[in-house]
mmCIF file of C-alpha atoms in Angstrom:
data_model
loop_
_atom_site.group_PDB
_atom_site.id
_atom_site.type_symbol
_atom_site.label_atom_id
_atom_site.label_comp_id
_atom_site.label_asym_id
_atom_site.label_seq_id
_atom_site.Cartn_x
_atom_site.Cartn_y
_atom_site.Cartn_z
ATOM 1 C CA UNK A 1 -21.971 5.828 -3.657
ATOM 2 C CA UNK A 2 -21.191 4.509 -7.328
ATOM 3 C CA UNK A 3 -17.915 2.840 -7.377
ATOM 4 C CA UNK A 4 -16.775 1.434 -11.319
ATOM 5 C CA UNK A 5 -14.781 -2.114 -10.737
ATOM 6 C CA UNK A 6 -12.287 -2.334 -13.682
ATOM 7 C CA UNK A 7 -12.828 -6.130 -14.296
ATOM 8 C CA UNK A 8 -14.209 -7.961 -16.972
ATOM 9 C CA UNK A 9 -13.553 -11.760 -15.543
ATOM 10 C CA UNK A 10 -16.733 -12.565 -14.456
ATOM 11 C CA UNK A 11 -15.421 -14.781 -11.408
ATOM 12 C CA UNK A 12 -13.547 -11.713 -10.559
ATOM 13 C CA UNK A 13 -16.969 -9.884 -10.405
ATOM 14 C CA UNK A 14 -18.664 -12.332 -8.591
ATOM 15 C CA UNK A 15 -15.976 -12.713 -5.615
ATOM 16 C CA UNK A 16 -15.947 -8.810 -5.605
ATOM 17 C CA UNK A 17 -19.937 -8.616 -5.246
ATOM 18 C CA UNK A 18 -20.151 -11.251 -2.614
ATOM 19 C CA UNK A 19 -17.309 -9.271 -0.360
ATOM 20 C CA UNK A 20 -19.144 -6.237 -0.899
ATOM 21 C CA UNK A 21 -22.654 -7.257 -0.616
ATOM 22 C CA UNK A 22 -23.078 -5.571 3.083
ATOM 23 C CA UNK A 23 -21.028 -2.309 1.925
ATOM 24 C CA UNK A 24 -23.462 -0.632 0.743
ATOM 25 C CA UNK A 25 -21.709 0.656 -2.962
ATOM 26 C CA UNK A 26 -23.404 0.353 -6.087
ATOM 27 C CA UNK A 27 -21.304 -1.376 -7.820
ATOM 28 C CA UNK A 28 -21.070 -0.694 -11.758
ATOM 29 C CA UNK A 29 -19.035 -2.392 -14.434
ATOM 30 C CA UNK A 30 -17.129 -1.716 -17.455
ATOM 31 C CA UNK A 31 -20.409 -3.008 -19.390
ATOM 32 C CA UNK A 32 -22.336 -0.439 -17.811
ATOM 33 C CA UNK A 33 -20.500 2.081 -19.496
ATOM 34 C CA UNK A 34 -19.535 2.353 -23.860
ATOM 35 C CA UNK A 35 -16.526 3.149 -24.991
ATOM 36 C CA UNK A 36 -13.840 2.525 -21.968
ATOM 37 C CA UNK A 37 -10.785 1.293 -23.573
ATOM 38 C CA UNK A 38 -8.660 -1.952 -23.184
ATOM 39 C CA UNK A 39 -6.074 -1.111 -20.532
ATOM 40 C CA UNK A 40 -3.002 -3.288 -21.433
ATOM 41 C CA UNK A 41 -1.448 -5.061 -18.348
ATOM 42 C CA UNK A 42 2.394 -4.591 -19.172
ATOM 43 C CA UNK A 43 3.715 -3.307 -16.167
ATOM 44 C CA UNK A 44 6.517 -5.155 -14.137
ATOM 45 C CA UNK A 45 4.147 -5.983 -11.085
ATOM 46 C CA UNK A 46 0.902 -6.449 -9.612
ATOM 47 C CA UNK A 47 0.452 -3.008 -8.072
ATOM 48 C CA UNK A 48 1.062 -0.956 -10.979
ATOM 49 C CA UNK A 49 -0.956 -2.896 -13.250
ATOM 50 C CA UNK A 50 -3.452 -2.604 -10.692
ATOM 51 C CA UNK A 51 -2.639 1.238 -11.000
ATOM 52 C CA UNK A 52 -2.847 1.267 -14.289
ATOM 53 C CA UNK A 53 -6.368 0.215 -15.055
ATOM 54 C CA UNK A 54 -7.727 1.963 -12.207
ATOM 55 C CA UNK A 55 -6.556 5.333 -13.098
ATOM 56 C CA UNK A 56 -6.962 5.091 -17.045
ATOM 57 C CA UNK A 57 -10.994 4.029 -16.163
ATOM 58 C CA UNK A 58 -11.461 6.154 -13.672
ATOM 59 C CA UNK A 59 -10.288 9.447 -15.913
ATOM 60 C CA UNK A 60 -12.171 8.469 -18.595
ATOM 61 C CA UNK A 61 -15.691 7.364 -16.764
ATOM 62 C CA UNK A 62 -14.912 9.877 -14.548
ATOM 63 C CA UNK A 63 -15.828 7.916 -11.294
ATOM 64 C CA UNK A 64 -13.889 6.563 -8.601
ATOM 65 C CA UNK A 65 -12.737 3.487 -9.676
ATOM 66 C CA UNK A 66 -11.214 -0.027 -8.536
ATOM 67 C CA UNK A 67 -9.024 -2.169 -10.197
ATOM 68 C CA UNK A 68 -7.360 -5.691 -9.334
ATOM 69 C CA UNK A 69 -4.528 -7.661 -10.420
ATOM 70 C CA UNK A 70 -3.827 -10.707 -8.924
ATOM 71 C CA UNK A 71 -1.420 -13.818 -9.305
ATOM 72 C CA UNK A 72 0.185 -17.048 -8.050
ATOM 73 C CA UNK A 73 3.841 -16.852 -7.206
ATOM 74 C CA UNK A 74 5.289 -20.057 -6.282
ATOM 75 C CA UNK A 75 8.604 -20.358 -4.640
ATOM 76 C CA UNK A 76 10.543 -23.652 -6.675
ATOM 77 C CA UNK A 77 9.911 -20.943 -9.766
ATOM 78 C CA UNK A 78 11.769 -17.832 -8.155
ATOM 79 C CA UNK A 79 8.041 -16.228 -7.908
ATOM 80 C CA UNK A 80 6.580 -17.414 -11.409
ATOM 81 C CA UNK A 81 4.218 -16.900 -12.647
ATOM 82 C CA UNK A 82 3.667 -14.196 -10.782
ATOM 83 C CA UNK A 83 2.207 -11.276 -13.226
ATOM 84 C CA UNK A 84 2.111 -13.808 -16.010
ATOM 85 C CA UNK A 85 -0.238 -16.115 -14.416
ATOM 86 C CA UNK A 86 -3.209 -15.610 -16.963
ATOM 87 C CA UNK A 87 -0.788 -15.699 -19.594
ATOM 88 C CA UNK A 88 1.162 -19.169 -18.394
ATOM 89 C CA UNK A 89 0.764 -21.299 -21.363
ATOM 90 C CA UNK A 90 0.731 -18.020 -24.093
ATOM 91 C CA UNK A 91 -2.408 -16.060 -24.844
ATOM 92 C CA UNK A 92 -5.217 -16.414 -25.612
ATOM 93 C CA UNK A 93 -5.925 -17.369 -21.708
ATOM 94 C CA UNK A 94 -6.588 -20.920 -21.311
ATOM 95 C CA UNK A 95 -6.672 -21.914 -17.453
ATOM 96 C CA UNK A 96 -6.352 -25.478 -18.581
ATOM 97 C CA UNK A 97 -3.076 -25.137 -20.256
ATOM 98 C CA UNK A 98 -1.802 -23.229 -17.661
ATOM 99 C CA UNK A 99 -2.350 -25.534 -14.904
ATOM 100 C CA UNK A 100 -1.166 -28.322 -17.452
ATOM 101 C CA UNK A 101 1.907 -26.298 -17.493
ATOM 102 C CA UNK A 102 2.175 -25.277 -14.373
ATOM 103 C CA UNK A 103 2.423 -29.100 -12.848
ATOM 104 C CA UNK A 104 4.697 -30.150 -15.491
ATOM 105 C CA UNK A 105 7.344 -27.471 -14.506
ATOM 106 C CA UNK A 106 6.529 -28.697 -10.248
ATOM 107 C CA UNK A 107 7.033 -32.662 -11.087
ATOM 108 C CA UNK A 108 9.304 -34.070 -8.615
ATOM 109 C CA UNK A 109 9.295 -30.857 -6.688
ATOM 110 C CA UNK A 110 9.458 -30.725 -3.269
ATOM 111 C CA UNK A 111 9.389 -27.352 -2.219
ATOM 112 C CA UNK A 112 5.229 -26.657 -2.967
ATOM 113 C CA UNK A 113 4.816 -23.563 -1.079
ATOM 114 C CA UNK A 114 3.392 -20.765 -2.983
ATOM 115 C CA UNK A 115 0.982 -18.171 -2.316
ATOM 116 C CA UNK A 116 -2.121 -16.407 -4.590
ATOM 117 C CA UNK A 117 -1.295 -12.589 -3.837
ATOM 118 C CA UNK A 118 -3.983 -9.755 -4.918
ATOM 119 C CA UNK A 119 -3.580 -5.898 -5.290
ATOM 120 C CA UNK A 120 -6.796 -3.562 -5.533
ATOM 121 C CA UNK A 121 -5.678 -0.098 -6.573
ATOM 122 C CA UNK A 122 -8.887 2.710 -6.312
ATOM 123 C CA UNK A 123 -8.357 6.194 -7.968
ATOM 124 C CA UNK A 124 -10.103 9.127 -8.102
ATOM 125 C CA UNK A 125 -11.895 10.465 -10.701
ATOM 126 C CA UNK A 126 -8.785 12.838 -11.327
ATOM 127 C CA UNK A 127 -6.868 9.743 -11.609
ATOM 128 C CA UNK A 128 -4.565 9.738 -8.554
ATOM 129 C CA UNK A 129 -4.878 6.404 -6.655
ATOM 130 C CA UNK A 130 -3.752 4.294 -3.772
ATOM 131 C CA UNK A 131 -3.505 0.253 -3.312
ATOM 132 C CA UNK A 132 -3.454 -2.264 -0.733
ATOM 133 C CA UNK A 133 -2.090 -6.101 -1.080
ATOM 134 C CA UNK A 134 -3.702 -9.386 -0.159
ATOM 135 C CA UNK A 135 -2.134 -12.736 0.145
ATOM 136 C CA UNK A 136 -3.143 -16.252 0.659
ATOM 137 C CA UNK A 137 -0.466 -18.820 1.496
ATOM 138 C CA UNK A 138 -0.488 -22.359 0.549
ATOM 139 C CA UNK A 139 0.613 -25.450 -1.648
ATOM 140 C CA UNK A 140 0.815 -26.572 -5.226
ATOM 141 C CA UNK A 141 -1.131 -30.027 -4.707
ATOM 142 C CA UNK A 142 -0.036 -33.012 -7.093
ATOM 143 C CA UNK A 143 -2.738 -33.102 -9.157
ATOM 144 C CA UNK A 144 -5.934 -31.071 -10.351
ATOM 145 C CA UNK A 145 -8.934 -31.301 -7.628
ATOM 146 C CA UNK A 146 -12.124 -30.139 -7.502
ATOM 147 C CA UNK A 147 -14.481 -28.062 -10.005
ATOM 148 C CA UNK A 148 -15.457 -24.761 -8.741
ATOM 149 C CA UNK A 149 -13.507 -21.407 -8.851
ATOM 150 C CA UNK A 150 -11.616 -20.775 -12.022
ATOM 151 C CA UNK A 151 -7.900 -20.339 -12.741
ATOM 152 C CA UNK A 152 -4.959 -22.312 -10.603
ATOM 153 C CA UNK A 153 -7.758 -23.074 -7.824
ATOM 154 C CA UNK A 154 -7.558 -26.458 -8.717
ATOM 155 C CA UNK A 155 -3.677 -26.362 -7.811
ATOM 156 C CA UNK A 156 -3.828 -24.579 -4.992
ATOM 157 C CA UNK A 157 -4.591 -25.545 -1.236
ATOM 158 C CA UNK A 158 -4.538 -23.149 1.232
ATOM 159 C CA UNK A 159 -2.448 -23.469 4.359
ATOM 160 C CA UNK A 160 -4.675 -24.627 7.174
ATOM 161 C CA UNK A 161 -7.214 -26.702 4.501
ATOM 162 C CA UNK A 162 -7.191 -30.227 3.194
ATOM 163 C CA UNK A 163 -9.323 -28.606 0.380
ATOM 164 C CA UNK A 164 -7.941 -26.620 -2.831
ATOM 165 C CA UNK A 165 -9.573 -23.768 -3.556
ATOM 166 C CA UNK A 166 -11.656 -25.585 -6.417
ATOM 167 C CA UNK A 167 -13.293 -27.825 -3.883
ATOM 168 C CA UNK A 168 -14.477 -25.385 -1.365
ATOM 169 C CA UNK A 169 -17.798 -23.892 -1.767
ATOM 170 C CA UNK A 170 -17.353 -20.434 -2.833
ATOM 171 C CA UNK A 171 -18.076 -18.702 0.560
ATOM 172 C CA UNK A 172 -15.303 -20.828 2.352
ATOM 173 C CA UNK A 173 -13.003 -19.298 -0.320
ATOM 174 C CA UNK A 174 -14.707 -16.085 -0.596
ATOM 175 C CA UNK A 175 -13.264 -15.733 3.162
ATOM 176 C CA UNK A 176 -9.471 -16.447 3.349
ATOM 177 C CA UNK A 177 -8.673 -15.709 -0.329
ATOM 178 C CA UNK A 178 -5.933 -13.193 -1.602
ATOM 179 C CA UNK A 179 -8.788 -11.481 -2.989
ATOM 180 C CA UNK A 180 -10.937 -11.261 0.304
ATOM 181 C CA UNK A 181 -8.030 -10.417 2.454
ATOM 182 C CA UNK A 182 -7.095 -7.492 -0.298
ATOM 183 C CA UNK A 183 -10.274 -6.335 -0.049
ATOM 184 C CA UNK A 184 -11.022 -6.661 3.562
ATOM 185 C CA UNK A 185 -7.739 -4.119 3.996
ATOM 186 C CA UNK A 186 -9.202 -2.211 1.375
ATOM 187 C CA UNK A 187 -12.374 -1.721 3.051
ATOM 188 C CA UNK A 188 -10.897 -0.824 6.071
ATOM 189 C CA UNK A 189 -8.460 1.892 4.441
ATOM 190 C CA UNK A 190 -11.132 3.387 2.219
ATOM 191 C CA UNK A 191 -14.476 2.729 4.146
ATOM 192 C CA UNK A 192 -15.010 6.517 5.205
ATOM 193 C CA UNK A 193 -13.698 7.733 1.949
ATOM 194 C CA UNK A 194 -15.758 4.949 0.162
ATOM 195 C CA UNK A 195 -19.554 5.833 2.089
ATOM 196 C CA UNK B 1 1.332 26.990 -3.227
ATOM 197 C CA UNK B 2 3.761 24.829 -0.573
ATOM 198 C CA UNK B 3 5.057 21.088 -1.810
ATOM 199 C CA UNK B 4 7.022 19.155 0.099
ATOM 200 C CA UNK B 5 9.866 17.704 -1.866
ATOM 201 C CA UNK B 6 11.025 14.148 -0.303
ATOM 202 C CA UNK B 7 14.774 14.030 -0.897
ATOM 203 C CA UNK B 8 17.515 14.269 1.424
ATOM 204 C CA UNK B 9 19.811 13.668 -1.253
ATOM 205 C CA UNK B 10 21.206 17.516 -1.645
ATOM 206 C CA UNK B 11 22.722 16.794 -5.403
ATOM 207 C CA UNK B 12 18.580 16.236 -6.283
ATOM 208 C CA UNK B 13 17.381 18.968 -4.347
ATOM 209 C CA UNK B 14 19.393 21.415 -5.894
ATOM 210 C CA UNK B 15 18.764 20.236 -9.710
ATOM 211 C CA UNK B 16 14.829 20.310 -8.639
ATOM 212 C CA UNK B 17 15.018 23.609 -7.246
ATOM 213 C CA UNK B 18 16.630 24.577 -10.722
ATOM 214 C CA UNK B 19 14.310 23.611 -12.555
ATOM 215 C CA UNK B 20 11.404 24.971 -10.869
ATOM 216 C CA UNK B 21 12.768 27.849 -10.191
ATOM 217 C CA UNK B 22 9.989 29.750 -12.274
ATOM 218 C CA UNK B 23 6.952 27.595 -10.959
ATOM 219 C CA UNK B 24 5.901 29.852 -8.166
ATOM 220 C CA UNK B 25 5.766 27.148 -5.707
ATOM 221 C CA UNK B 26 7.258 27.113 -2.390
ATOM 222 C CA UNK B 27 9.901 24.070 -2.511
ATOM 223 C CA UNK B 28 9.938 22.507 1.485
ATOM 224 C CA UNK B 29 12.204 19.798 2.562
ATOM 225 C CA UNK B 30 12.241 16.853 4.948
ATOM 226 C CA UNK B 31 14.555 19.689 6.361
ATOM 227 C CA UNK B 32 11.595 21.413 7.284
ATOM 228 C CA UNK B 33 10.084 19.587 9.576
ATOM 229 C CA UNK B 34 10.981 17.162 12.550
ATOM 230 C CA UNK B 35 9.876 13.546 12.897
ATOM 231 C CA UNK B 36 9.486 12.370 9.043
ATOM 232 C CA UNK B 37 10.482 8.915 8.953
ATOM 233 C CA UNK B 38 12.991 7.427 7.067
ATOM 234 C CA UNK B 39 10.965 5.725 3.892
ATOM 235 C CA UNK B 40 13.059 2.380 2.513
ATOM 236 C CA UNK B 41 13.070 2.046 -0.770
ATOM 237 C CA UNK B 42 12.623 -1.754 -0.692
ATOM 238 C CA UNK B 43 10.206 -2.028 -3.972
ATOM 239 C CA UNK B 44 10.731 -3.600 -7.093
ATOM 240 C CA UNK B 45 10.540 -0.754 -8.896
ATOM 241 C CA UNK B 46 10.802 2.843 -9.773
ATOM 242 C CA UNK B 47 7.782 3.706 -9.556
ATOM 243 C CA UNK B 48 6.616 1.815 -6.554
ATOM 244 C CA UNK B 49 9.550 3.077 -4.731
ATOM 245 C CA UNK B 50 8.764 7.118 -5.897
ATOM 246 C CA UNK B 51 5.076 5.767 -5.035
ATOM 247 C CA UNK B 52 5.963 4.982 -1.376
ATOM 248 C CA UNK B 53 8.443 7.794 -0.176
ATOM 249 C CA UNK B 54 5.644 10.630 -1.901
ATOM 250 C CA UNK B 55 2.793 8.766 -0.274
ATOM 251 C CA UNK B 56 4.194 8.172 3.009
ATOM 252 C CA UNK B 57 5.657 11.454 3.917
ATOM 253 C CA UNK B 58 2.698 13.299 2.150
ATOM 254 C CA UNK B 59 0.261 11.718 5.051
ATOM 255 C CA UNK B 60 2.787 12.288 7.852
ATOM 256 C CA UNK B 61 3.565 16.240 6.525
ATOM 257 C CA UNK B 62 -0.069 16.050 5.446
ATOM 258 C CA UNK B 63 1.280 18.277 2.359
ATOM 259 C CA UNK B 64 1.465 17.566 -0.863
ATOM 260 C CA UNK B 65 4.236 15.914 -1.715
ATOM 261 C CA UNK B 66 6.770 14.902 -4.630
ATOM 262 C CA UNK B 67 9.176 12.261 -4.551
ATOM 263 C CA UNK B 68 11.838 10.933 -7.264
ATOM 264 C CA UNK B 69 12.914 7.676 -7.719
ATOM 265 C CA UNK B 70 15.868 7.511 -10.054
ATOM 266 C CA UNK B 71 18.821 5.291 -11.694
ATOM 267 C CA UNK B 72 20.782 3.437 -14.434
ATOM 268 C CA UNK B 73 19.907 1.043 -16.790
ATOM 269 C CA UNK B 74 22.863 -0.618 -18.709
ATOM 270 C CA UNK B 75 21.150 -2.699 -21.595
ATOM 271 C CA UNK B 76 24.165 -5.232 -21.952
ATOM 272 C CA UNK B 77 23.912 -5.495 -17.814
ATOM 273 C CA UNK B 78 20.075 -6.879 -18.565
ATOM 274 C CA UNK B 79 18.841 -3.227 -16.911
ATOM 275 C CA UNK B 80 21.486 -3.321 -13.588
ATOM 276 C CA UNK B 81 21.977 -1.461 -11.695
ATOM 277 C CA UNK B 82 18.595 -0.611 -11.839
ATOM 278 C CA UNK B 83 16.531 0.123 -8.662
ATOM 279 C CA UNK B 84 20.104 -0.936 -6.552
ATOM 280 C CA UNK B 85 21.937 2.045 -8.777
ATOM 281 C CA UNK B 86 23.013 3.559 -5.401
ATOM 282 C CA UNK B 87 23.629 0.745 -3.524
ATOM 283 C CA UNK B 88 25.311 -0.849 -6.275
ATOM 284 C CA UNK B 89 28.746 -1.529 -4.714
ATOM 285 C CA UNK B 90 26.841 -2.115 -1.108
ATOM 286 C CA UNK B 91 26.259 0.137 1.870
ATOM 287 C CA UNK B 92 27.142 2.639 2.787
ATOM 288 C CA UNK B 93 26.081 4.462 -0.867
ATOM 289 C CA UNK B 94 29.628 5.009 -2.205
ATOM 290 C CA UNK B 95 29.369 6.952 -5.759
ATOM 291 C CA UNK B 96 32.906 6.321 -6.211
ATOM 292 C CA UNK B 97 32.800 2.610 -5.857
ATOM 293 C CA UNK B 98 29.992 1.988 -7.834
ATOM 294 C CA UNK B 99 31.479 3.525 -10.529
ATOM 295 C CA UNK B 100 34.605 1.127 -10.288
ATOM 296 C CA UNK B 101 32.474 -1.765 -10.076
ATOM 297 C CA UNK B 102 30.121 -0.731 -13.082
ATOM 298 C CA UNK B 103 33.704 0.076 -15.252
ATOM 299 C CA UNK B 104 34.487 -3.639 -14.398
ATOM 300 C CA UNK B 105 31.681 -4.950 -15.495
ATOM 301 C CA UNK B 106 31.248 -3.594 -18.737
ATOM 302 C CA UNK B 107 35.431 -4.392 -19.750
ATOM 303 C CA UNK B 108 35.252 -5.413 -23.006
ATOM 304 C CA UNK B 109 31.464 -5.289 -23.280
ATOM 305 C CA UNK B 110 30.773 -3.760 -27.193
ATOM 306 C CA UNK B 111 27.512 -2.990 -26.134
ATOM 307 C CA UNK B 112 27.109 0.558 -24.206
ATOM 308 C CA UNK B 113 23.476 1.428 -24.406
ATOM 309 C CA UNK B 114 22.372 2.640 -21.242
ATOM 310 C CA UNK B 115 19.592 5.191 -20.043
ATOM 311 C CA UNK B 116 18.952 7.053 -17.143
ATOM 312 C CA UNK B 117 15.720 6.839 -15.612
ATOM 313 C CA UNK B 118 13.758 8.902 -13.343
ATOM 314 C CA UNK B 119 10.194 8.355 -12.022
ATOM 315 C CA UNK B 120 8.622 11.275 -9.877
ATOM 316 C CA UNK B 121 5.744 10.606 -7.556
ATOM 317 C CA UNK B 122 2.932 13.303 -6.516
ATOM 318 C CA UNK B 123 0.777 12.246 -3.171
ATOM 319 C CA UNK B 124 -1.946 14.259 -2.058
ATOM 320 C CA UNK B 125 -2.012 15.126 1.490
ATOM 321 C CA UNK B 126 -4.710 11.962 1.641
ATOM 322 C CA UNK B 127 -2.527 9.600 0.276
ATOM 323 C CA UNK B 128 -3.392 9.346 -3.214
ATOM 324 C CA UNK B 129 -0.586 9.392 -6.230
ATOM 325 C CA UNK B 130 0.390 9.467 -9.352
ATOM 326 C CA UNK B 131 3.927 9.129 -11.274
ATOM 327 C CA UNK B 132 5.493 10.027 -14.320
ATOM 328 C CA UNK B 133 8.572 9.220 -16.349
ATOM 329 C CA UNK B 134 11.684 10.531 -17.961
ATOM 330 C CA UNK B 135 14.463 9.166 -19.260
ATOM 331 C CA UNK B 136 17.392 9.838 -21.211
ATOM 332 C CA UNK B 137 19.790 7.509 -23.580
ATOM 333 C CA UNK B 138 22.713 7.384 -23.893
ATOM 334 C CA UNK B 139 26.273 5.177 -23.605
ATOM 335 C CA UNK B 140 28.749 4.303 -20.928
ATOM 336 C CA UNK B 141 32.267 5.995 -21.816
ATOM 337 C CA UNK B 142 35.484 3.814 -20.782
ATOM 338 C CA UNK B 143 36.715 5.856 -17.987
ATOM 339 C CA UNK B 144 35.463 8.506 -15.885
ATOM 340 C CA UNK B 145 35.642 11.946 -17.272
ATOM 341 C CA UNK B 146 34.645 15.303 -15.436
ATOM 342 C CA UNK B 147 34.371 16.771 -12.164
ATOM 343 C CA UNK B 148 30.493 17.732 -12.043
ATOM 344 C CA UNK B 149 27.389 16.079 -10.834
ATOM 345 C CA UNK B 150 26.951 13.166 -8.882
ATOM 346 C CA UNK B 151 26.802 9.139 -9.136
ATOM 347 C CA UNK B 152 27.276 7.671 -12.404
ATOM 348 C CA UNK B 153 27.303 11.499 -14.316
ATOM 349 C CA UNK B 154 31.349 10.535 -15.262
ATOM 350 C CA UNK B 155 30.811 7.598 -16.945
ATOM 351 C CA UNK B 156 27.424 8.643 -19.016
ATOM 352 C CA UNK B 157 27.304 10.708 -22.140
ATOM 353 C CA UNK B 158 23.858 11.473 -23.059
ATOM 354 C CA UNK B 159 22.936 10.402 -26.835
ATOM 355 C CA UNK B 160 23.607 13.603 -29.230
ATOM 356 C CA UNK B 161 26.722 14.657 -26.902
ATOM 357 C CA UNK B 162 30.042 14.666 -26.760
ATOM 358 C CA UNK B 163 30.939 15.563 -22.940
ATOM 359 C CA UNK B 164 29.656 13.308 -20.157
ATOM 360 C CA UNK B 165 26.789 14.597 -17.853
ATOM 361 C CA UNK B 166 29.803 15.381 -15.254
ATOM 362 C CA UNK B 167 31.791 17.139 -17.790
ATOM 363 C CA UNK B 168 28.604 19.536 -19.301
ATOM 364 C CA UNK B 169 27.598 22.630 -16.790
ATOM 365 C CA UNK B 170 24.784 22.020 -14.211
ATOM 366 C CA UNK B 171 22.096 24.319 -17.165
ATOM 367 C CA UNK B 172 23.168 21.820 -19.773
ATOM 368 C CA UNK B 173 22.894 18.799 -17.782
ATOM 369 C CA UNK B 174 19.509 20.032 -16.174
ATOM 370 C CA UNK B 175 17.598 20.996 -19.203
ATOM 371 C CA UNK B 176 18.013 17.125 -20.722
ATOM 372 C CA UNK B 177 18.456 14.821 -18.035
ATOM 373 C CA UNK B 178 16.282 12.325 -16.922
ATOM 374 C CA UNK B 179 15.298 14.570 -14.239
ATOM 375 C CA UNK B 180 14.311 16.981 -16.425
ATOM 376 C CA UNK B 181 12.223 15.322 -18.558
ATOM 377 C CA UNK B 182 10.291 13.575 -15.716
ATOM 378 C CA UNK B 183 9.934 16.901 -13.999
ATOM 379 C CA UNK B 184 8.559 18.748 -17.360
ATOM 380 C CA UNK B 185 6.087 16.334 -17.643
ATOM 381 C CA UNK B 186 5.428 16.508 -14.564
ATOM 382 C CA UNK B 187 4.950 19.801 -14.408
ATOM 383 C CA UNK B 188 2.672 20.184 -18.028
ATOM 384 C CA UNK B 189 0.532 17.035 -16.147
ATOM 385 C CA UNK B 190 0.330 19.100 -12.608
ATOM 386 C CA UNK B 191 0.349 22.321 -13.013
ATOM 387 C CA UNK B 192 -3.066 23.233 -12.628
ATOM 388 C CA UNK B 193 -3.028 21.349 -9.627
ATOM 389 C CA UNK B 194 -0.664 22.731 -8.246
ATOM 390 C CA UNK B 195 -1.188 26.369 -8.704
#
């Protein structure tokens, strides 16, 4: 079955095609289609943003369609920056900045918990959908470490790891994330409806 | 067609069945059957909260199913009471209370903007949803005035009014509520479906 995944981040895409390399979905993008529009993210949380641009593809390409919107919420900051993650430091996106900003506001902190959470919405091709939730609890480290993965990975180590997500090789991450436990749930709630 | 409506509050089921009362469908309650749950409306939102208590009992009923999530937002209150309208004063829900507390909070306030708003949830029998919106604007009067309605209907007069919603009969009141509106577009977004 053709499933459309409402991404364009490219590391998004990538995590999402490793998890579902065994699933058996052909997996299209919004490239593979002309003339999808921008869905704005301006809802007040993860799950109906994820809503959002899973239902307004999947109307208009007419395909079941998945959509994910993830985040770090860290505790010392009531939860921020939460839906604003991409957005930390202001728009355009610049990771960088927002991990620049992001240890600025935890110096001297002592309370690091936090935790990367993920919610994958999929909708019908009529456009009514469902969603499941992934989390991945952890740490705001002291300093940036390591070089792969993209975003706060460099920030964040995951309980259980002396690693942070940007120093684990991608299939290590690619197996406790947010995004991999979202989607792990997901497959299990949608695998019938899905093959 | 038979749609299971997933209120207990009676106020709501009786302005619902108003207003479709030319729809042709057959309106069931939780009343109608034995061993729903009890959904808590423990999201941070509307629409997450309609989301839950439509999906939920739609997969236990296995019926199509519509739910409401509904309350006041007082602009000078930074949106409160919000998703806690009812359980504004604490628990038990105590309409009376709530307005005393919401009267004390907005002494003196110049500001009375407020709007009523109202999200309504459809869940397939699977599972899958969608919501839509109404609201309706309008100010919070100094005192409580008329007899009519429920919760907060004393102390709001709709914008382009003169009586409060609990001093205007139940027709008035139910042709430009929030309610209303949510339930007309509802109903102009649904209705193929559900014929």
């Amino acid at each position: 079955m053709k499933i459309l995944i409402a991404t364009r981040n490219q590391h998004k895409l990538t995590e999402i095609r490793e998890i579902f390399s065994d699933s058996g979905l052909e997996l299209l993008t919004v490239d593979d289609f002309s003339g999808l529009p921008e869905v704005e993210e301006d809802a007040d949380t993860f799950a109906l943003n994820a809503i959002k641009k899973a239902v307004t593809l999947a109307m208009v390409a007419k395909m079941w369609t998945l959509a994910d919107d993830s985040g770090l919420e860290v505790d010392a900051l009531g939860g921020e920056p939460g839906i604003y993650s991409a957005r930390y430091a202001g728009e355009p996106v610049d990771y960088e900045a927002n991990n620049r900003k992001l240890l600025k506001e935890m110096e001297g902190v002592a309370d690091r918990n936090a935790r990367f959470r993920c919610v994958i919405a999929l909708s019908t091709p009529e456009g009514f959908s469902q969603y499941v939730e992934g989390v991945c609890e952890g740490v705001i480290v002291n300093d940036e470490r390591g070089e792969d993965g993209f975003g706060y990975d460099p920030l964040f180590m995951p309980d259980g790891y002396e690693d942070t997500f940007a120093e684990m090789d991608s299939g290590l991450k690619n197996s406790i994330s947010h995004r991999a436990n979202a989607l792990r749930i997901a497959w299990e709630k949608w695998e019938k409806l899905l093959k």
